[in-house]
Coordinates of C-alpha atoms in Angstrom, one line a residue:
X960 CA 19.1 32.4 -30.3
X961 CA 21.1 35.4 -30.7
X962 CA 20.5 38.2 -32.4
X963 CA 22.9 41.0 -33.1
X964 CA 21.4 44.4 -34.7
X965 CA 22.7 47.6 -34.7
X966 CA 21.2 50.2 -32.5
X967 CA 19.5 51.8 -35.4
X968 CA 18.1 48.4 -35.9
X969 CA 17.0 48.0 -32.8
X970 CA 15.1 51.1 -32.8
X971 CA 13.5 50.0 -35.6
X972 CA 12.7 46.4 -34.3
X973 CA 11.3 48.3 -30.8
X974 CA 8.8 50.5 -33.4
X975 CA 8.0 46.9 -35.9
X976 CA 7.4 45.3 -32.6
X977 CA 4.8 48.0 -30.6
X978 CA 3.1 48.4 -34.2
X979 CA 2.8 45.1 -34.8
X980 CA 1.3 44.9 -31.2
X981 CA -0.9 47.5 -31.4
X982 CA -2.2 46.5 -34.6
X983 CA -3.4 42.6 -32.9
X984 CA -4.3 44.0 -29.7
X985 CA -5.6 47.5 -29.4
X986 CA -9.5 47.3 -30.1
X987 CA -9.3 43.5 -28.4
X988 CA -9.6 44.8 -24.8
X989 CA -9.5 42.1 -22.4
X990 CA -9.4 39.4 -24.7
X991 CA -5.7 40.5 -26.1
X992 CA -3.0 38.5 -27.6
X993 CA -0.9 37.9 -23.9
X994 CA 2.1 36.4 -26.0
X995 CA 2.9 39.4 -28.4
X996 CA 2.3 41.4 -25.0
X997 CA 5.2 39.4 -23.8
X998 CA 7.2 39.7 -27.1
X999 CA 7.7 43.3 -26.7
X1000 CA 8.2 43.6 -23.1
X1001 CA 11.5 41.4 -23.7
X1002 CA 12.2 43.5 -26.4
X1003 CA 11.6 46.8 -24.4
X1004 CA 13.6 45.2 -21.5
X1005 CA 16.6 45.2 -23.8
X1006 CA 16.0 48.6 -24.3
X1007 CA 17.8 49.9 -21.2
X1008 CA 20.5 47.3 -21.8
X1009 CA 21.4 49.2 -25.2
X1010 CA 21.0 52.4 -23.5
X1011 CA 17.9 53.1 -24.7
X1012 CA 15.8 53.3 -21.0
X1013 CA 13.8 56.2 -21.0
X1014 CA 12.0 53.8 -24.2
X1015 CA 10.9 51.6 -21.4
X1016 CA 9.3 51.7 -17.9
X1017 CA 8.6 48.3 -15.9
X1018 CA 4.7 47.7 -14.5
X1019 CA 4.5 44.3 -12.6
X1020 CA 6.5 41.3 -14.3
X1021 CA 6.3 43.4 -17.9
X1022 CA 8.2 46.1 -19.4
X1023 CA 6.9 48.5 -21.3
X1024 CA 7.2 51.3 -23.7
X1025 CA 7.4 54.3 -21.7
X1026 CA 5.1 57.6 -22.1
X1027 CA 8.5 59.3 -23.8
X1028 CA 8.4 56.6 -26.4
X1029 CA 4.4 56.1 -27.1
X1030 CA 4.2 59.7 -27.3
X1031 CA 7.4 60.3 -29.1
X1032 CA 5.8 60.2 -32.9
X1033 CA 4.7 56.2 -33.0
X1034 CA 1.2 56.8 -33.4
X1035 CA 1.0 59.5 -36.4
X1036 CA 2.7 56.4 -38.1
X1037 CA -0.2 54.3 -36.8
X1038 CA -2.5 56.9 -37.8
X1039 CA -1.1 57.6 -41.4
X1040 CA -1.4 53.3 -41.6
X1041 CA -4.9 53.7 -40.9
X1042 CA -6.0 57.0 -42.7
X1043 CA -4.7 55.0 -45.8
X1044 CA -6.4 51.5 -45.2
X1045 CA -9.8 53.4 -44.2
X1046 CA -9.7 55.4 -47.2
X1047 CA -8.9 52.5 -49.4
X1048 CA -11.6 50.0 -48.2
X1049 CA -14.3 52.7 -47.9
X1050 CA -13.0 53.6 -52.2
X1051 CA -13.4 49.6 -52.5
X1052 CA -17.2 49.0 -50.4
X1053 CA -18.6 52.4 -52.2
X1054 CA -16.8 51.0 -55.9
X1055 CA -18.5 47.5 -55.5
X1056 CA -21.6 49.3 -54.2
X1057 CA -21.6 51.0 -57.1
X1058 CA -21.7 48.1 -59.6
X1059 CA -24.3 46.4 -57.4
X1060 CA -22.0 44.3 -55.2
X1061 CA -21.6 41.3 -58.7
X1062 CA -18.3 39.5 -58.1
X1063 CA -15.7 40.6 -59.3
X1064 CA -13.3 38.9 -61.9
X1065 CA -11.2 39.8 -64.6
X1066 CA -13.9 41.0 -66.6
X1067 CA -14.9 43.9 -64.4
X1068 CA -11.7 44.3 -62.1
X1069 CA -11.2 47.8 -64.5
X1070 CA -14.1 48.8 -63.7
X1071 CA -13.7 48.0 -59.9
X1072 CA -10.1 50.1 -60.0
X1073 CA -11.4 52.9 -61.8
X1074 CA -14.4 53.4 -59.8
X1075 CA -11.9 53.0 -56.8
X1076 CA -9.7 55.6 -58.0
X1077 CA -12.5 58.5 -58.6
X1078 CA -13.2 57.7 -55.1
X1079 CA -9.6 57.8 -54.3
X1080 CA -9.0 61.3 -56.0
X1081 CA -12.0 62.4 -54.6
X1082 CA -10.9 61.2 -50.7
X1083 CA -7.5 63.2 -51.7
X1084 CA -9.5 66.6 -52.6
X1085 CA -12.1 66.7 -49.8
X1086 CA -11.7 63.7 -47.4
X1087 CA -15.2 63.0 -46.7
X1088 CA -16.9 66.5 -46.4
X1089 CA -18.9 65.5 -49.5
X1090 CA -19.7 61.9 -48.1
X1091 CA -23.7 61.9 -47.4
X1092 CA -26.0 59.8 -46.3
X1093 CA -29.9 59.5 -46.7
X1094 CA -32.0 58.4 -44.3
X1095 CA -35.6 58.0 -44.2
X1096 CA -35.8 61.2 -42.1
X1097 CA -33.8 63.2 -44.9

């Protein structure tokens, strides 16, 4: 197969490529995905061919992204990804919580967005300083 991108596009295949890795495989430990591992080392090995090689070191048979790149800015993209997922699911699980976990169907989906977006607007104002929660010891 052959491929021909831009630099630019490259680049940006090299980020999709660690993102999309790091997504399936970071919180798996041992038990990662060996063949998107492998993906993106032949991706990163390409790296130096384009003249790209301080993106890439080589450890044993794989390359990979080198400290310049994984520290170069990837990961506040990761962590904007993930501020906005968390935020969004904990608006949805505190919404349905709200209206007693019933299913949800086009009768009360209004509801369900509303409810989302108070929490939403409230996430956007104060994160989660006014999240609390009671225990029996409270």
């Amino acid at each position: 197969m052959e491929l021909k991108l831009t630099q630019k596009q490259f680049r940006r295949l090299l980020d999709m490529a660690y993102i999309g890795n790091w997504v399936l495989n970071s919180a798996r430990g041992e038990d990662r995905f060996r063949d998107y591992d492998q993906v993106q080392s032949l991706l990163f090995s390409k790296a130096a061919e384009e003249g790209m090689d301080s993106l890439a070191i080589q450890y044993g048979p794989l390359t990979l992204p080198s400290p310049a790149y994984v520290n170069g800015g990837i990961h506040e993209a990761i962590a904007d990804y993930e501020d906005a997922i968390f935020f969004r699911i904990l608006a949805e699980e505190l919404a349905r919580r709200d209206m007693n976990d019933v299913p949800i169907d086009e009768s009360n989906m209004e509801e369900l967005n509303q409810r989302m977006d108070a929490y939403m607007e409230e996430f956007e104002l104060h994160g989660t300083d006014h999240v609390m929660v009671e225990t029996e010891d409270c």
